[in-house]
mmCIF file of C-alpha atoms in Angstrom:
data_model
loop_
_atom_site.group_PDB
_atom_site.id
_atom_site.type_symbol
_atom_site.label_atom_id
_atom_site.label_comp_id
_atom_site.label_asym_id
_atom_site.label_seq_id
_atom_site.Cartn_x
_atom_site.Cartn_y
_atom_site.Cartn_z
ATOM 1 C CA UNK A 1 10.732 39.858 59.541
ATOM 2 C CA UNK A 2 7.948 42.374 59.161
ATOM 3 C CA UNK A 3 4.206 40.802 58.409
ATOM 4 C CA UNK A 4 4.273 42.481 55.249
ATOM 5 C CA UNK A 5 7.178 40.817 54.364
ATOM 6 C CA UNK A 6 6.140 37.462 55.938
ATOM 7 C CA UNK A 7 3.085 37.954 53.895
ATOM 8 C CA UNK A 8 4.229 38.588 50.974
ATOM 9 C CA UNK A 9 6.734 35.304 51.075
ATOM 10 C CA UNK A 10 3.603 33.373 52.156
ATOM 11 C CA UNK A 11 1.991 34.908 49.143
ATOM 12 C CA UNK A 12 4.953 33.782 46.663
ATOM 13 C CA UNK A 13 5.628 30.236 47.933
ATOM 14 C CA UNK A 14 1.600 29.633 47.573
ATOM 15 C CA UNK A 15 2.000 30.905 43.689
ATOM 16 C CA UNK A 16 4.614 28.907 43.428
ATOM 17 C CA UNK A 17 2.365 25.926 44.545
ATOM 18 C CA UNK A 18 -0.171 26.778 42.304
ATOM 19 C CA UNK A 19 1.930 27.342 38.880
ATOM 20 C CA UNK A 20 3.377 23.882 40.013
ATOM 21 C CA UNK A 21 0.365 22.332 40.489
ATOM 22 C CA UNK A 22 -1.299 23.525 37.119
ATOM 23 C CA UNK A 23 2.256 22.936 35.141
ATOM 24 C CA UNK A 24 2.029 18.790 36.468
ATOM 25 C CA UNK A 25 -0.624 16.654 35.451
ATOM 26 C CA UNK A 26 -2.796 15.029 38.104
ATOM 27 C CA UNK A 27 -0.866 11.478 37.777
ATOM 28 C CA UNK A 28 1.955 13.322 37.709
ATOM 29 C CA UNK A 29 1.660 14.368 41.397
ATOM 30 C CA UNK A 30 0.688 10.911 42.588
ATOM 31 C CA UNK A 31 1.706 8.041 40.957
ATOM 32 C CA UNK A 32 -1.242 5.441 39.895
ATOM 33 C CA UNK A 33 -0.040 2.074 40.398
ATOM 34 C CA UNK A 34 -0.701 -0.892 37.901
ATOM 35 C CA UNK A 35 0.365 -4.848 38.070
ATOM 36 C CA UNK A 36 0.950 -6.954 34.753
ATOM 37 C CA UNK A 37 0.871 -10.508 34.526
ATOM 38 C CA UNK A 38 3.878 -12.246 32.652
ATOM 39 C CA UNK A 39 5.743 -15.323 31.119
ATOM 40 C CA UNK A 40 9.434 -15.447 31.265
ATOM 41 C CA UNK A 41 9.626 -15.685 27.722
ATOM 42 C CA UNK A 42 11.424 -13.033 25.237
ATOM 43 C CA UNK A 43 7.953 -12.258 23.719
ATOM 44 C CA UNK A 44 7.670 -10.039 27.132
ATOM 45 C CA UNK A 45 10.495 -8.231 26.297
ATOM 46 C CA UNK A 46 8.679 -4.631 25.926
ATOM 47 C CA UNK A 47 7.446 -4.643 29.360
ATOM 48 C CA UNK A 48 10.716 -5.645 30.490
ATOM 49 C CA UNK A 49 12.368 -3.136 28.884
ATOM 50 C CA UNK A 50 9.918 -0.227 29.857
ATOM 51 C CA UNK A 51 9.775 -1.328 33.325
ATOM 52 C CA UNK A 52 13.639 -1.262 33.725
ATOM 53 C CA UNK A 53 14.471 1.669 30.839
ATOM 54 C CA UNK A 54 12.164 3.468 33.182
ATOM 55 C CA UNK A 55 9.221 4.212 30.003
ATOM 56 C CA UNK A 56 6.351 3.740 32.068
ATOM 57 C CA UNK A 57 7.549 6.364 34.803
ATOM 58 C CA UNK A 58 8.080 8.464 31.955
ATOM 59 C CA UNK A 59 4.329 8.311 31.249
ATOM 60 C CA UNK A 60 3.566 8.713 34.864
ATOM 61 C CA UNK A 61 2.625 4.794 35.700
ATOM 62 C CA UNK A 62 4.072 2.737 38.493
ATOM 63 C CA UNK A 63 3.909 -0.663 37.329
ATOM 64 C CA UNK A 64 5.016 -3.890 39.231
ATOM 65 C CA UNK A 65 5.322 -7.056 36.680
ATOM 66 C CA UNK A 66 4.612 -10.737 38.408
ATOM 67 C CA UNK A 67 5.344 -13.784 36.545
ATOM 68 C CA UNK A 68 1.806 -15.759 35.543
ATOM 69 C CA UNK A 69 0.494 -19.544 34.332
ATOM 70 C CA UNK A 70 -1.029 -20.182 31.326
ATOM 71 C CA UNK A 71 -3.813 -17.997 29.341
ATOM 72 C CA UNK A 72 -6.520 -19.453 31.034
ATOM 73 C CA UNK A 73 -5.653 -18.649 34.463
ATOM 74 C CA UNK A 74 -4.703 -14.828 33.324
ATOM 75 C CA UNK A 75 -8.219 -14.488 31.785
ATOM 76 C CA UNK A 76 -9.709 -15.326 34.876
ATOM 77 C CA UNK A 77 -7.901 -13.339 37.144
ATOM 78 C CA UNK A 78 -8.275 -10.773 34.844
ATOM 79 C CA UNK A 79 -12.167 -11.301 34.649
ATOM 80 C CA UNK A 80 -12.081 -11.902 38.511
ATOM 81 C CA UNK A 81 -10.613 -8.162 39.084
ATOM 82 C CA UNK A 82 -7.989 -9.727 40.828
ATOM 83 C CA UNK A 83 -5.249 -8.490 38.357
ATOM 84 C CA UNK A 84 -5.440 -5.285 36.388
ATOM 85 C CA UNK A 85 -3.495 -6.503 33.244
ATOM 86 C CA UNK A 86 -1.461 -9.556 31.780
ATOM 87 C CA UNK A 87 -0.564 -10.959 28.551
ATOM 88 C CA UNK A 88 -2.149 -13.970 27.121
ATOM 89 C CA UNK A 89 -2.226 -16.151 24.222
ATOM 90 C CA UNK A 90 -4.917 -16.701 21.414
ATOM 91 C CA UNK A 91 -6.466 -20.290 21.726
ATOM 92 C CA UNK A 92 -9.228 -22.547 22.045
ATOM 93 C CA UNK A 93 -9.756 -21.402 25.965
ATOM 94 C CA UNK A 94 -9.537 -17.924 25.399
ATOM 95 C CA UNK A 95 -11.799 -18.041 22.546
ATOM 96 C CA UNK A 96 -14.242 -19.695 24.868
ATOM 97 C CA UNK A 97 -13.852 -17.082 27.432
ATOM 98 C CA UNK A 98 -14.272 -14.474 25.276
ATOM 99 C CA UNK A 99 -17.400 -16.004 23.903
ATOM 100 C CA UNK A 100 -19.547 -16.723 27.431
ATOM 101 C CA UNK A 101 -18.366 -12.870 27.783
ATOM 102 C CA UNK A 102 -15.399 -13.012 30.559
ATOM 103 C CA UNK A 103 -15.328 -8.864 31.385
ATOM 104 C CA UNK A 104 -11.735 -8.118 29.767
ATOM 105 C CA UNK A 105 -10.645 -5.698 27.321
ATOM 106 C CA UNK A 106 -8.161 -6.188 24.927
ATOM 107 C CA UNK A 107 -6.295 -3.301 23.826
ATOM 108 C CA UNK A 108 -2.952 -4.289 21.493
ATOM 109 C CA UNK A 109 -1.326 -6.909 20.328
ATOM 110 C CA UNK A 110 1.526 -9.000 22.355
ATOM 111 C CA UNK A 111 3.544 -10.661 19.847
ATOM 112 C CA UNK A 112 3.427 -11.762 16.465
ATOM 113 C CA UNK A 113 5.348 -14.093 14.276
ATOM 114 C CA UNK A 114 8.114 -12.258 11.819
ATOM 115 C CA UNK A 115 7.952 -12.881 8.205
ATOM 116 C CA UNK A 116 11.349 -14.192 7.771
ATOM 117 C CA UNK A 117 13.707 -16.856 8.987
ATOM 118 C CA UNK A 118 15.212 -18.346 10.997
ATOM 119 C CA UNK A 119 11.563 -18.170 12.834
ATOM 120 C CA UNK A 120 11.368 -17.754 16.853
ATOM 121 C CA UNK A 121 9.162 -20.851 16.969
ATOM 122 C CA UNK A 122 10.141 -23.877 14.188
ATOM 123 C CA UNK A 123 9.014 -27.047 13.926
ATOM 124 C CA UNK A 124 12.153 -29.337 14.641
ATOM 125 C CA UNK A 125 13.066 -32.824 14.268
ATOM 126 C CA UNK A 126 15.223 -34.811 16.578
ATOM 127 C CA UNK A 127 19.035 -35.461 15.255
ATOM 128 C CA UNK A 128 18.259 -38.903 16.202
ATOM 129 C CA UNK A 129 15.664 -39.274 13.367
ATOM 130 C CA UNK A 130 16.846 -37.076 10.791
ATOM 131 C CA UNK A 131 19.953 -39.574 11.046
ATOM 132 C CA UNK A 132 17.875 -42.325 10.967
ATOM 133 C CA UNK A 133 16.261 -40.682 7.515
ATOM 134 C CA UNK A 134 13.391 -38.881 8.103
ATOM 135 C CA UNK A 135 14.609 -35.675 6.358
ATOM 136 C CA UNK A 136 11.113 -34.613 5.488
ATOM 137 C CA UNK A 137 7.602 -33.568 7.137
ATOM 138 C CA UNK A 138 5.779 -36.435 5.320
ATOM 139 C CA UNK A 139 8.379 -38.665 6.818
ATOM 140 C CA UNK A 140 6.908 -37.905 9.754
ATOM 141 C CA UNK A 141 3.282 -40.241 9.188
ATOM 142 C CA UNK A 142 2.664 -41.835 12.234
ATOM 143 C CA UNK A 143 5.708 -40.851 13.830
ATOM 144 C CA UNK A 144 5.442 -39.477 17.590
ATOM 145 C CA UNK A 145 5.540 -35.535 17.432
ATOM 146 C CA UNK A 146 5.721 -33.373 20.779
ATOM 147 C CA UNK A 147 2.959 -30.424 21.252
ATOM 148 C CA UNK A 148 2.477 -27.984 24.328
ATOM 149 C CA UNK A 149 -1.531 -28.441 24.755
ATOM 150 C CA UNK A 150 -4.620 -29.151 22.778
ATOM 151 C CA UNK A 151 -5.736 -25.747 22.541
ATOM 152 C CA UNK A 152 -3.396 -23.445 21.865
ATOM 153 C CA UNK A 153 -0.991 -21.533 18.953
ATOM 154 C CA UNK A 154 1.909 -25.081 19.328
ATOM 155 C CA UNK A 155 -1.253 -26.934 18.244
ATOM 156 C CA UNK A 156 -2.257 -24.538 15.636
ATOM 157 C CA UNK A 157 1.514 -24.332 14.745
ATOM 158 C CA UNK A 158 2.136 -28.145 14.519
ATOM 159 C CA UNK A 159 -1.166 -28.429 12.227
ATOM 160 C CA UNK A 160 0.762 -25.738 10.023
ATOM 161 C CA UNK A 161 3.721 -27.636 9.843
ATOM 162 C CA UNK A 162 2.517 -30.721 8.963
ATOM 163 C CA UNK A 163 0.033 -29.233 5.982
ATOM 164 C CA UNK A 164 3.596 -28.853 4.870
ATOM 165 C CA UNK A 165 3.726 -32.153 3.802
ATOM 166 C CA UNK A 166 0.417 -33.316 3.343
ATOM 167 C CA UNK A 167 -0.234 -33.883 6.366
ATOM 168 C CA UNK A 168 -3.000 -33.636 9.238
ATOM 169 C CA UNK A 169 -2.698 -33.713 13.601
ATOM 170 C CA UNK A 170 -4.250 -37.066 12.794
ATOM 171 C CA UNK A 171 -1.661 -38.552 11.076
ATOM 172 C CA UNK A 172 0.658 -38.733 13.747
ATOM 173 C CA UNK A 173 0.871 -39.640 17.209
ATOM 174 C CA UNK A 174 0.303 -36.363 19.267
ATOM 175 C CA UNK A 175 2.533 -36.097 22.610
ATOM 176 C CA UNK A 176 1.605 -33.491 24.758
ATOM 177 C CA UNK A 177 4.952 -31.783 26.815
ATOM 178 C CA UNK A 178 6.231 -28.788 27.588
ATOM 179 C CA UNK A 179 9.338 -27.239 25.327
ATOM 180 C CA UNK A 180 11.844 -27.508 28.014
ATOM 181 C CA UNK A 181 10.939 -31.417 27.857
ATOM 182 C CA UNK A 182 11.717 -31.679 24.263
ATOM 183 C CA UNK A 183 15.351 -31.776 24.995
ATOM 184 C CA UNK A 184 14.942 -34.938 26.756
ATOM 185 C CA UNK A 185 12.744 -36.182 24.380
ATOM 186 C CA UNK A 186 14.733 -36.006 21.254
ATOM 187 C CA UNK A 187 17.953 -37.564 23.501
ATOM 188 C CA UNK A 188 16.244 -40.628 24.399
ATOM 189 C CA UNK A 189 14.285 -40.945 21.428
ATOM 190 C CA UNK A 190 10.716 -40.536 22.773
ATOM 191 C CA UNK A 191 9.949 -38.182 20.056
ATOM 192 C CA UNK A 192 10.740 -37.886 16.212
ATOM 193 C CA UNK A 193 9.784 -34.292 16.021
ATOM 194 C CA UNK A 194 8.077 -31.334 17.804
ATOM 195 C CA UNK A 195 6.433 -27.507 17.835
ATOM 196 C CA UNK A 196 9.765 -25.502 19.593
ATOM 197 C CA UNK A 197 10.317 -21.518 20.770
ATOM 198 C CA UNK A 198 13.199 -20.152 21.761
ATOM 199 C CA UNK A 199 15.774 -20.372 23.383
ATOM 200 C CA UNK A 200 14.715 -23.962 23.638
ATOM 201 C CA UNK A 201 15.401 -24.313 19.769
ATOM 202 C CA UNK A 202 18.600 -22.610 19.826
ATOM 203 C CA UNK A 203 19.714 -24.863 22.788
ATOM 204 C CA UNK A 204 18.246 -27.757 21.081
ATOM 205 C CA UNK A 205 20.899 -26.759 18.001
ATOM 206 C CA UNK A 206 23.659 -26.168 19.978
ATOM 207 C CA UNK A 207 23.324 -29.691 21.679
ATOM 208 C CA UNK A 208 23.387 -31.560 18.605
ATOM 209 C CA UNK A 209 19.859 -33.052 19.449
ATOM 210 C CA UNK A 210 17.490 -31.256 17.100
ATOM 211 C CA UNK A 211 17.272 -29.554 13.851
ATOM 212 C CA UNK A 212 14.812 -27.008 12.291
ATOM 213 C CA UNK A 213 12.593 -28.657 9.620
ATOM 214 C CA UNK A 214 9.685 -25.888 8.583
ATOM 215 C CA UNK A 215 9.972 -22.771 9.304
ATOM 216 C CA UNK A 216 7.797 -20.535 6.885
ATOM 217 C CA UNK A 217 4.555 -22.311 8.489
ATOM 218 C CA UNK A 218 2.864 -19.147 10.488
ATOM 219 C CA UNK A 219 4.511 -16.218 8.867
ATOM 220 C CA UNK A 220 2.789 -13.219 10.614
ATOM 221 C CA UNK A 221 0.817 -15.116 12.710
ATOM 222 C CA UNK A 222 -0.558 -13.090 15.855
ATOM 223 C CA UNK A 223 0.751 -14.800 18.687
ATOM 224 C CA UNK A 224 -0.605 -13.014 21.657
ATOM 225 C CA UNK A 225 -2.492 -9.803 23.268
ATOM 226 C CA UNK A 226 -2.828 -7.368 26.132
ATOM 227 C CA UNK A 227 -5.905 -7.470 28.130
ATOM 228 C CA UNK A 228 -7.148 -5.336 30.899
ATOM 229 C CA UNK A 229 -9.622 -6.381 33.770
ATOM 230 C CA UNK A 230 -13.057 -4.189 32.165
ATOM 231 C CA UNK A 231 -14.071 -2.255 34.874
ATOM 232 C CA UNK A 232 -10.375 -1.157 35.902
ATOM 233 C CA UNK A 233 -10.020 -0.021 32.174
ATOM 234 C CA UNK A 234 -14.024 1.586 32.551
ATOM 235 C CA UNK A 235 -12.580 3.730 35.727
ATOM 236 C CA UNK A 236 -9.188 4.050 34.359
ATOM 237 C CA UNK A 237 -9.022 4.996 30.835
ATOM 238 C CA UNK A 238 -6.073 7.724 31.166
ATOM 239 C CA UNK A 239 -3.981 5.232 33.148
ATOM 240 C CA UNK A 240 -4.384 2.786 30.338
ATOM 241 C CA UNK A 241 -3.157 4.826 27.624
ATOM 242 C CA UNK A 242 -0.220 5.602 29.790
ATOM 243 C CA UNK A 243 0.845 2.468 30.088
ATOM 244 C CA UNK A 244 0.144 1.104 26.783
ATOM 245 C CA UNK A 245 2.317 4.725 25.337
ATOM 246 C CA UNK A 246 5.228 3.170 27.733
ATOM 247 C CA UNK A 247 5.050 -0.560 26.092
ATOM 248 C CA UNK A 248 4.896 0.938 22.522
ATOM 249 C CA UNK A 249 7.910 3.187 23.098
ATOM 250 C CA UNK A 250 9.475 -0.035 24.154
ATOM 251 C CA UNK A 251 8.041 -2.668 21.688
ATOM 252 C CA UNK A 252 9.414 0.233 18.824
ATOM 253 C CA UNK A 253 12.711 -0.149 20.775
ATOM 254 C CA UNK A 254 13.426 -3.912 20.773
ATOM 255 C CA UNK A 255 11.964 -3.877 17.149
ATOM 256 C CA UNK A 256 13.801 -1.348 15.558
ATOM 257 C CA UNK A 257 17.828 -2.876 16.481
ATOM 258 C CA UNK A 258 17.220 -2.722 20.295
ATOM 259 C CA UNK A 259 18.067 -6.376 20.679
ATOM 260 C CA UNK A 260 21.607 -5.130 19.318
ATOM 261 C CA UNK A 261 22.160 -3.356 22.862
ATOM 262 C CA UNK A 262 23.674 -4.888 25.506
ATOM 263 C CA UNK A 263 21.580 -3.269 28.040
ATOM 264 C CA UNK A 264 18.112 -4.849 26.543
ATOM 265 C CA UNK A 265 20.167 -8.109 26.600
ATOM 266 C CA UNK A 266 21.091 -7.811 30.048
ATOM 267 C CA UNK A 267 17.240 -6.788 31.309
ATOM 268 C CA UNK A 268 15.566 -9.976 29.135
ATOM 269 C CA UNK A 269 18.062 -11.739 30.856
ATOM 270 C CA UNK A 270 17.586 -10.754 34.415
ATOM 271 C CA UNK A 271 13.740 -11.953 33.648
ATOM 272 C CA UNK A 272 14.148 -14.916 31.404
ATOM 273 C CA UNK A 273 16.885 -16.452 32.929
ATOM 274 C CA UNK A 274 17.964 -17.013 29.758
ATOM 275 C CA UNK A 275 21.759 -16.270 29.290
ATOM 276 C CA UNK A 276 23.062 -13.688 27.771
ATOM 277 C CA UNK A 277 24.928 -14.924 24.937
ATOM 278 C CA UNK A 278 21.686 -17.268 24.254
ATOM 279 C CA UNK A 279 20.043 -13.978 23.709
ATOM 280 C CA UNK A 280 22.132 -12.851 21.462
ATOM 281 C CA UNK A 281 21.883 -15.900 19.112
ATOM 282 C CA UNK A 282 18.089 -16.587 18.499
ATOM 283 C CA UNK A 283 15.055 -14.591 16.377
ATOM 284 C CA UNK A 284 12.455 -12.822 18.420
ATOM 285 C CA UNK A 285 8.687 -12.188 17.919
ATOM 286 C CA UNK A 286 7.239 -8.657 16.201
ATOM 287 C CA UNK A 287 4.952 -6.358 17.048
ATOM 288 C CA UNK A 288 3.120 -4.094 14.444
ATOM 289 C CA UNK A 289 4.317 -0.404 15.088
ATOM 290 C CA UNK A 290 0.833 1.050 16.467
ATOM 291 C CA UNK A 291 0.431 -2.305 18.553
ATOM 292 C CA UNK A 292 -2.527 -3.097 16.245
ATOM 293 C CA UNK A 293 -3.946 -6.842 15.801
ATOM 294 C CA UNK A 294 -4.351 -8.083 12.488
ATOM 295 C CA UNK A 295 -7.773 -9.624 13.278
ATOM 296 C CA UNK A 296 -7.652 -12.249 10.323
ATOM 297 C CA UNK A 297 -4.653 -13.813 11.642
ATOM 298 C CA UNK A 298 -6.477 -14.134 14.900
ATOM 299 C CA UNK A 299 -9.976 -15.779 13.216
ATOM 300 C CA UNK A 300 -8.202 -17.831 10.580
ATOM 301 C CA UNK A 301 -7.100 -19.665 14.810
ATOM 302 C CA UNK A 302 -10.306 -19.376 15.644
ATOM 303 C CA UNK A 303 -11.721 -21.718 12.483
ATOM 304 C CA UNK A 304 -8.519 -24.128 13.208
ATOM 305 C CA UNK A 305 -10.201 -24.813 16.189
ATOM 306 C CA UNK A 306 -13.478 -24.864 15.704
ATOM 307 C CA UNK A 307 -12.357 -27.380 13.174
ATOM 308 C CA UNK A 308 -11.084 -29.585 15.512
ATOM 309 C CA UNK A 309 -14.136 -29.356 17.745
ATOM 310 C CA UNK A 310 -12.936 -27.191 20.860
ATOM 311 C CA UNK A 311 -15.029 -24.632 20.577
ATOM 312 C CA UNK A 312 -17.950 -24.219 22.593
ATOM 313 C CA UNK A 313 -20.432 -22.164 20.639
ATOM 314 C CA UNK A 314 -21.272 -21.047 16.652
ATOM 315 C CA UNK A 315 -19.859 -18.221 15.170
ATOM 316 C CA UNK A 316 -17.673 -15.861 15.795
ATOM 317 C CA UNK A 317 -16.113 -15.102 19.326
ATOM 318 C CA UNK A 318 -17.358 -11.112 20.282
ATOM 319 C CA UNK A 319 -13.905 -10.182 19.861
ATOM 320 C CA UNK A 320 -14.991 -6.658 18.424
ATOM 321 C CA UNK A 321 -16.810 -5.819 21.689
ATOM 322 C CA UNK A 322 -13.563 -6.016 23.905
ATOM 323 C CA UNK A 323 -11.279 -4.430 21.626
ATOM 324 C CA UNK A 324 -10.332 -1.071 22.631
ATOM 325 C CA UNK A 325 -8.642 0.395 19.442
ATOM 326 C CA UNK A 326 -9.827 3.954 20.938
ATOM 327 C CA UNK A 327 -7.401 3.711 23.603
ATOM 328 C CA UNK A 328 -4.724 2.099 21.462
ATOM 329 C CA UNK A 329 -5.195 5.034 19.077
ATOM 330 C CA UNK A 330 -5.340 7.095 21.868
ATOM 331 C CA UNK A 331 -1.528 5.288 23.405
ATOM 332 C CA UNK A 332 0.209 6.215 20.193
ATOM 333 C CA UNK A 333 -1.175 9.824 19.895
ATOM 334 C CA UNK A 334 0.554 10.360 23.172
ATOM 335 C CA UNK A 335 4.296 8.436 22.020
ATOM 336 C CA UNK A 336 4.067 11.072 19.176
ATOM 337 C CA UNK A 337 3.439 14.015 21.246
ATOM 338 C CA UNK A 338 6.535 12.965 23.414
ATOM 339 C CA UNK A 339 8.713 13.429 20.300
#
C-alpha cells in the first residue's frame, strides 16, 4: 500500500471517528451509572419495568436497583451520599428530615392512590368479626385494629377510615404489625380489623379471612416520591433527567393498560415475589402523567400529623426548596422528543 494511500485511509477512518463522536452524545459513549433504592412492592413497578424493558439504556443510564428498609433509613443514606436515589414514603419521619434540612432532592412523585375501587390499600375487617356482627366502621369502637407504624401513610390511612364512621385513632385499640402479619391476625382473632395493601388484601380475600370495609378513604392520596442524594443531583443534572425520562416512559406504560401484558406481569413478579396470577387480580397505585406531586395531598399528611403531635417543629416542612420541578419538566421534554 502506497503512503498516499495509507494516508488517506488513516485520514477517512479518523473522520469517521469524528462524525461518530459528534453524532453520539457524551453519555452515550460511556455509560453513567446510577443505583436506586427499592421495596418489593407493585408501587415500584416503573423502575422495574424500565430497568428490564431496557428504558433507562434507552436514555443512556446504567442503573442497578437494590431492595431498601423503610423511609427513614433511605433518607439517610440518601442524605449520607451513600446512595444516589431511592423511593420513599411521605410521613411523620420524613417530614422531620426534611425540616432539620437532610440534603435530598425530590424530583417526582412515586405513587399515588387511584380514584376508584376496588382501592390498592383498603381498610379490612377480619371474617371472624364481620361474622360475629361488626359489619360497620363504628362497630369497630374499642375494638383492636392492626396499623404498620405511628408515623406513616397506614396511620394516616387508618385515621381516614375510621372518620368514616365517626370515629378517631383514639377510639380503638391501635396494634402496630406489619401487613404480612395481618393474615395471622385475623385467623386467630388478635385483630378485628386493619390498614391492608396488596397483594396482602387480595390474599387476605382469597383465604376467607378478611373482607374490604372502606375503600373511598384516601382517593388520590400521594403515596410516595423520588429523591436524589443533593449534591449527586448538583453535579449530575443531565443524568437525572435521563433517568427520570426512563421511569416516566415506564410509569405511562403500566398506567395506560401495561398491567394487561404478560411481560410487565412476569418482571413485577421476578421482583415482588408475588405470583403471577396474584398480579393479575389486584388494583395498583397511579402516577400523574408528568410525574408531578399534588402538593396539597402531601400537606393535608403533614397537618394529620402534626395533629397527632409527631412533628418536631412549626410550620410548614421546606418542601419547596428540595423540589426539583425544573428537572421533572426538563424529564418529560425529553420523553416527548423521543416520540
Amino acid at each position: 500500500m502506497s503512503s498516499i494511500t495509507r494516508r488517506g485511509l488513516m485520514a477517512a477512518t479518523a473522520a469517521l471517528a469524528l462524525a461518530s463522536s459528534v453524532a453520539l452524545p457524551a453519555w452515550a459513549q460511556k455509560q453513567p451509572k446510577l443505583e436506586f433504592l427499592y421495596s418489593p412492592y407493585a408501587d415500584y413497578a416503573p423502575f422495574f419495568v424500565a430497568k428490564e424493558f431496557g428504558y433507562f439504556d434507552e436514555f443512556g443510564v446504567e442503573v442497578t436497583l437494590s431492595p431498601k428498609g423503610d423511609t427513614a433509613e433511605t433518607i439517610q443514606m440518601l442524605a449520607s451520599g451513600n446512595i444516589e436515589a431511592g423511593g420513599a414514603t411521605w410521613g411523620a419521619s420524613l417530614f422531620n428530615a426534611l425540616d432539620r434540612g437532610a440534603t435530598v432532592t425530590i424530583i417526582a412523585t412515586l405513587a399515588k392512590m387511584p380514584a376508584t375501587v376496588p382501592s390498592p390499600s383498603p381498610f379490612m375487617v377480619s371474617q371472624k368479626a364481620w361474622d360475629e356482627g361488626i359489619k360497620t366502621v363504628a362497630d369497630l369502637k374499642g375494638k383492636r385494629v392492626g396499623i404498620p407504624g405511628p408515623g406513616g401513610f397506614g396511620m394516616y390511612s387508618v385515621a381516614k377510615a375510621l372518620e368514616k364512621g365517626g370515629l378517631t385513632i383514639e377510639d380503638v385499640e391501635a396494634i402496630f404489625l406489619p401487613p404480612p402479619a395481618t393474615a395471622a391476625a385475623f385467623a386467630n382473632g388478635a385483630l378485628e380489623a386493619g390498614w391492608s395493601i396488596e397483594p396482602f388484601a387480595h390474599q387476605l380475600e382469597k383465604q376467607g379471612l378478611g373482607r374490604r370495609l372502606v375503600e373511598d378513604h384516601t382517593f388520590g392520596t400521594e403515596l410516595g416520591l423520588i429523591a436524589f442524594n443533593q449534591d449527586f443531583v448538583a453535579a449530575n443534572e443531565d443524568l437525572v433527567v435521563r433517568f427520570m425520562a426512563g421511569y416516566l416512559k415506564a410509569a405511562r406504560l403500566l398506567d395506560n393498560g401495561g398491567w394487561q401484558d404478560d411481560k410487565v406481569i412476569a418482571v413485577v413478579s421476578k421482583y415482588t415475589g408475588t405470583e403471577p396470577d396474584t398480579l393479575r387480580g389486584i388494583p395498583y397505585t397511579v402516577r400523574s402523567e408528568d410525574g408531578a406531586i399534588d402538593m396539597a395531598s402531601v400537606r393535608e399528611q403533614e397537618e394529620f400529623f402534626r395533629k397527632r403531635g409527631t412533628l418536631e417543629y412549626e410550620g410548614q416542612a421546606k418542601i419547596d426548596a428540595v423540589y426539583r420541578l425544573d428537572l421533572l419538566k426538563a424529564a418529560n421534554d425529553l420523553l416527548a422528543s423521543k416520540k
